[in-house]
N, CA, C and O of each residue as an XYZ file, in Angstrom:
376
protein
N       0.817     -1.193      0.000
C       0.000      0.000      0.000
C       0.861      1.257      0.000
O       0.602      2.214     -0.731
N       1.905      1.226      0.852
C       2.780      2.396      0.904
C       3.496      2.590     -0.427
O       3.724      3.718     -0.862
N       3.844      1.493     -1.060
C       4.510      1.576     -2.365
C       3.614      2.242     -3.406
O       4.081      3.037     -4.221
N       2.334      1.913     -3.372
C       1.403      2.541     -4.308
C       1.277      4.031     -4.040
O       1.210      4.837     -4.969
N       1.246      4.397     -2.743
C       1.147      5.817     -2.388
C       2.395      6.572     -2.838
O       2.298      7.679     -3.368
N       3.570      5.972     -2.626
C       4.812      6.623     -3.052
C       4.846      6.783     -4.577
O       5.244      7.825     -5.098
N       4.424      5.742     -5.266
C       4.398      5.813     -6.726
C       3.421      6.897     -7.201
O       3.710      7.642     -8.137
N       2.275      6.968     -6.545
C       1.282      7.984     -6.895
C       1.834      9.390     -6.652
O       1.672     10.272     -7.495
N       2.479      9.603     -5.517
C       3.074     10.914     -5.207
C       4.166     11.266     -6.210
O       4.289     12.415     -6.634
N       4.955     10.266     -6.582
C       6.023     10.496     -7.555
C       5.427     10.924     -8.905
O       5.924     11.850     -9.547
N       4.362     10.241     -9.322
C       3.716     10.610    -10.587
C       3.130     12.015    -10.520
O       3.259     12.785    -11.472
N       2.484     12.359     -9.399
C       1.912     13.696     -9.249
C       3.003     14.756     -9.262
O       2.830     15.815     -9.866
N       4.128     14.482     -8.599
C       5.243     15.420     -8.580
C       5.800     15.607     -9.992
O       6.124     16.723    -10.401
N       5.904     14.508    -10.725
C       6.406     14.575    -12.097
C       5.453     15.385    -12.988
O       5.900     16.181    -13.813
N       4.162     15.184    -12.821
C       3.175     15.945    -13.593
C       3.248     17.424    -13.238
O       3.156     18.279    -14.119
N       3.414     17.734    -11.952
C       3.522     19.132    -11.531
C       4.765     19.788    -12.134
O       4.713     20.943    -12.555
N       5.883     19.055    -12.178
C       7.101     19.595    -12.787
C       6.902     19.844    -14.280
O       7.338     20.866    -14.809
N       6.245     18.907    -14.952
C       5.973     19.090    -16.381
C       5.070     20.299    -16.612
O       5.258     21.058    -17.563
N       4.086     20.465    -15.727
C       3.176     21.598    -15.853
C       3.923     22.916    -15.648
O       3.683     23.877    -16.378
N       4.821     22.973    -14.669
C       5.616     24.180    -14.449
C       6.502     24.478    -15.656
O       6.646     25.634    -16.054
N       7.092     23.441    -16.236
C       7.933     23.629    -17.418
C       7.108     24.170    -18.589
O       7.556     25.053    -19.319
N       5.906     23.632    -18.756
C       5.038     24.123    -19.821
C       4.636     25.578    -19.590
O       4.561     26.360    -20.538
N       4.376     25.942    -18.334
C       4.028     27.329    -18.038
C       5.201     28.261    -18.322
O       5.005     29.355    -18.852
N       6.425     27.839    -17.974
C       7.603     28.651    -18.294
C       7.753     28.792    -19.798
O       8.052     29.875    -20.300
N       7.549     27.710    -20.507
C       7.662     27.737    -21.975
C       6.605     28.653    -22.590
O       6.896     29.401    -23.523
N       5.373     28.594    -22.066
C       4.313     29.475    -22.557
C       4.651     30.937    -22.301
O       4.374     31.792    -23.143
N       5.243     31.233    -21.154
C       5.644     32.602    -20.851
C       6.678     33.086    -21.856
O       6.581     34.204    -22.362
N       7.666     32.249    -22.145
C       8.703     32.612    -23.116
C       8.087     32.814    -24.498
O       8.423     33.772    -25.194
N       7.193     31.919    -24.893
C       6.558     32.037    -26.207
C       5.682     33.286    -26.301
O       5.652     33.942    -27.341
N       4.974     33.617    -25.226
C       4.157     34.833    -25.228
C       5.025     36.076    -25.359
O       4.659     37.016    -26.066
N       6.179     36.090    -24.681
C       7.094     37.223    -24.799
C       7.618     37.343    -26.227
O       7.696     38.442    -26.777
N       7.976     36.206    -26.824
C       8.454     36.233    -28.215
C       7.355     36.710    -29.163
O       7.629     37.442    -30.113
N       6.118     36.297    -28.908
C       5.004     36.725    -29.752
C       4.796     38.234    -29.639
O       4.527     38.896    -30.641
N       4.917     38.782    -28.438
C       4.788     40.224    -28.263
C       5.899     40.963    -28.999
O       5.647     41.999    -29.614
N       7.123     40.444    -28.946
C       8.230     41.058    -29.674
C       7.966     41.029    -31.177
O       8.225     42.011    -31.873
N       7.454     39.910    -31.675
C       7.150     39.807    -33.103
C       6.036     40.769    -33.503
O       6.075     41.351    -34.587
N       5.038     40.936    -32.626
C       3.967     41.886    -32.918
C       4.509     43.307    -33.015
O       4.125     44.065    -33.906
N       5.406     43.667    -32.092
C       6.012     44.998    -32.143
C       6.835     45.179    -33.407
O       6.783     46.236    -34.035
N       7.593     44.157    -33.784
C       8.395     44.236    -35.008
C       7.493     44.366    -36.236
O       7.806     45.107    -37.168
N       6.381     43.646    -36.231
C       5.443     43.735    -37.349
C       4.855     45.140    -37.450
O       4.699     45.671    -38.550
N       4.527     45.743    -36.304
C       4.003     47.105    -36.313
C       5.043     48.090    -36.831
O       4.714     49.008    -37.583
N       6.311     47.898    -36.424
C       7.374     48.785    -36.917
C       7.543     48.640    -38.424
O       7.695     49.636    -39.132
N       7.516     47.403    -38.918
C       7.658     47.175    -40.364
C       6.477     47.778    -41.124
O       6.660     48.367    -42.189
N       5.275     47.634    -40.585
C       4.096     48.195    -41.249
C       4.177     49.716    -41.287
O       3.815     50.336    -42.287
N       4.653     50.321    -40.192
C       4.794     51.779    -40.172
C       5.834     52.237    -41.186
O       5.627     53.232    -41.882
N       6.946     51.519    -41.274
C       7.980     51.862    -42.250
C       7.442     51.693    -43.670
O       7.718     52.515    -44.544
N       6.686     50.641    -43.895
C       6.099     50.403    -45.214
C       5.125     51.521    -45.577
O       5.109     51.995    -46.713
N       4.315     51.939    -44.604
C       3.347     53.005    -44.859
C       4.046     54.318    -45.191
O       3.508     55.123    -45.951
N       5.232     54.549    -44.637
C       5.971     55.771    -44.946
C       6.493     55.749    -46.374
O       6.636     56.807    -46.988
N       6.784     54.567    -46.922
C       7.344     54.459    -48.264
C       6.288     54.516    -49.364
O       6.619     54.759    -50.524
N       5.031     54.296    -49.016
C       3.958     54.335    -50.007
C       3.605     55.800    -50.264
O       3.577     56.595    -49.325
N       3.336     56.169    -51.514
C       2.898     57.544    -51.787
C       1.643     57.884    -50.984
O       0.712     57.081    -50.917
N       1.616     59.057    -50.381
C       0.534     59.432    -49.471
C      -0.849     59.458    -50.123
O      -1.815     59.063    -49.469
N      -0.999     59.903    -51.381
C      -2.350     59.819    -51.971
C      -2.879     58.390    -52.013
O      -4.074     58.161    -51.822
N      -1.995     57.434    -52.262
C      -2.413     56.034    -52.285
C      -2.832     55.587    -50.885
O      -3.792     54.831    -50.735
N      -2.125     56.046    -49.875
C      -2.476     55.703    -48.491
C      -3.843     56.268    -48.146
O      -4.659     55.585    -47.527
N      -4.104     57.516    -48.541
C      -5.392     58.135    -48.235
C      -6.543     57.413    -48.936
O      -7.614     57.231    -48.357
N      -6.319     57.005    -50.176
C      -7.362     56.262    -50.887
C      -7.655     54.964    -50.157
O      -8.814     54.577    -50.010
N      -6.609     54.290    -49.701
C      -6.794     53.025    -49.008
C      -7.514     53.227    -47.677
O      -8.373     52.425    -47.312
N      -7.176     54.285    -46.955
C      -7.813     54.524    -45.650
C      -9.275     54.917    -45.789
O     -10.111     54.504    -44.985
N      -9.587     55.710    -46.800
C     -10.927     56.280    -46.907
C     -11.890     55.443    -47.742
O     -13.100     55.661    -47.676
N     -11.397     54.514    -48.506
C     -12.265     53.743    -49.395
C     -12.670     52.424    -48.752
O     -11.990     51.894    -47.873
N     -13.777     51.926    -49.214
C     -14.148     50.590    -48.772
C     -13.422     49.565    -49.639
O     -12.730     49.931    -50.589
N     -13.575     48.318    -49.323
C     -12.825     47.259    -49.991
C     -13.148     47.197    -51.486
O     -12.243     47.021    -52.301
N     -14.415     47.338    -51.855
C     -14.786     47.245    -53.267
C     -14.165     48.369    -54.082
O     -13.662     48.136    -55.182
N     -14.199     49.587    -53.549
C     -13.603     50.714    -54.276
C     -12.101     50.517    -54.418
O     -11.531     50.794    -55.473
N     -11.464     50.040    -53.360
C     -10.018     49.808    -53.424
C      -9.687     48.744    -54.471
O      -8.790     48.941    -55.291
N     -10.403     47.624    -54.448
C     -10.142     46.563    -55.415
C     -10.423     47.031    -56.841
O      -9.688     46.681    -57.764
N     -11.484     47.822    -57.025
C     -11.786     48.340    -58.355
C     -10.635     49.212    -58.859
O     -10.222     49.086    -60.012
N     -10.115     50.093    -58.003
C      -9.001     50.957    -58.407
C      -7.749     50.146    -58.713
O      -7.037     50.446    -59.672
N      -7.474     49.128    -57.913
C      -6.291     48.298    -58.155
C      -6.427     47.556    -59.475
O      -5.484     47.521    -60.265
N      -7.593     46.961    -59.725
C      -7.785     46.231    -60.983
C      -7.687     47.175    -62.176
O      -7.110     46.817    -63.203
N      -8.242     48.369    -62.049
C      -8.192     49.331    -63.146
C      -6.753     49.739    -63.440
O      -6.354     49.822    -64.602
N      -5.973     49.994    -62.388
C      -4.582     50.400    -62.617
C      -3.767     49.245    -63.189
O      -2.899     49.467    -64.033
N      -4.024     48.037    -62.752
C      -3.279     46.897    -63.293
C      -3.657     46.645    -64.747
O      -2.797     46.330    -65.569
N      -4.937     46.782    -65.062
C      -5.352     46.633    -66.449
C      -4.679     47.685    -67.319
O      -4.221     47.399    -68.425
N      -4.628     48.895    -66.805
C      -4.031     49.986    -67.561
C      -2.545     49.732    -67.796
O      -2.014     50.081    -68.850
N      -1.876     49.130    -66.824
C      -0.437     48.916    -66.929
C      -0.068     47.631    -67.658
O       1.063     47.497    -68.126
N      -0.990     46.687    -67.764
C      -0.619     45.395    -68.341
C      -1.229     45.137    -69.708
O      -0.698     44.322    -70.462
N      -2.323     45.801    -70.054
C      -2.927     45.565    -71.370
C      -2.049     46.160    -72.462
O      -1.422     47.198    -72.254
N      -1.998     45.511    -73.628
C      -1.207     46.068    -74.730
C      -1.781     47.404    -75.188
O      -2.996     47.601    -75.191
N      -0.894     48.316    -75.575
C      -1.322     49.658    -75.963
C      -1.893     49.687    -77.375
O      -2.828     50.437    -77.655
N      -1.345     48.891    -78.244
C      -1.843     48.859    -79.622
C      -2.085     47.415    -80.017
O      -1.694     46.484    -79.314
N      -2.733     47.252    -81.146
C      -3.012     45.904    -81.616
C      -1.717     45.174    -81.956
O      -1.640     43.953    -81.814
N      -0.692     45.917    -82.407
C       0.581     45.308    -82.759
C       1.330     44.755    -81.557
O       2.178     43.875    -81.703
N       1.018     45.274    -80.353
C       1.687     44.798    -79.144
C       1.064     43.519    -78.602
O       1.591     42.925    -77.661
N      -0.040     43.092    -79.178
C      -0.772     41.940    -78.655
C       0.026     40.659    -78.885
O       0.466     40.385    -80.001
N       0.206     39.889    -77.836
C       0.894     38.613    -77.920
C      -0.140     37.521    -77.653
O      -0.616     37.406    -76.523
N      -0.504     36.713    -78.654
C      -1.551     35.709    -78.447
C      -1.184     34.664    -77.400
O      -2.071     34.007    -76.856
N       0.103     34.498    -77.108
C       0.505     33.507    -76.107
C       0.189     33.987    -74.693
O      -0.002     33.166    -73.796
N       0.132     35.298    -74.479
C      -0.063     35.818    -73.125
C      -1.367     36.565    -72.952
O      -1.609     37.100    -71.870
N      -2.220     36.632    -73.961
C      -3.411     37.463    -73.828
C      -4.423     36.894    -72.839
O      -5.268     37.646    -72.352
N      -4.377     35.607    -72.520
C      -5.317     35.019    -71.570
C      -4.780     34.978    -70.152
O      -5.473     34.499    -69.254
N      -3.575     35.461    -69.923
C      -3.008     35.428    -68.578
C      -3.574     36.515    -67.727
O      -3.208     36.638    -66.558
């Protein structure tokens, strides 16, 4: 009987140690996640500074449909052939 009690206590102690280790690991991971979030915010701020400000204002003030419409229109304007002679039948469906 005493052997079973000792074994049970040993298992409980081992589980408690594993739980403490997991809590320490979670604390470390949460700290790393916070650091990554801060780095992501810094990168986003730097990226926003490099974008032309009129484009930033359009993105902030427009809804998603207006933004997507403007992006598709600008891409069409930049990628469609200018004249019939520029048309490449191999790439016209891309």
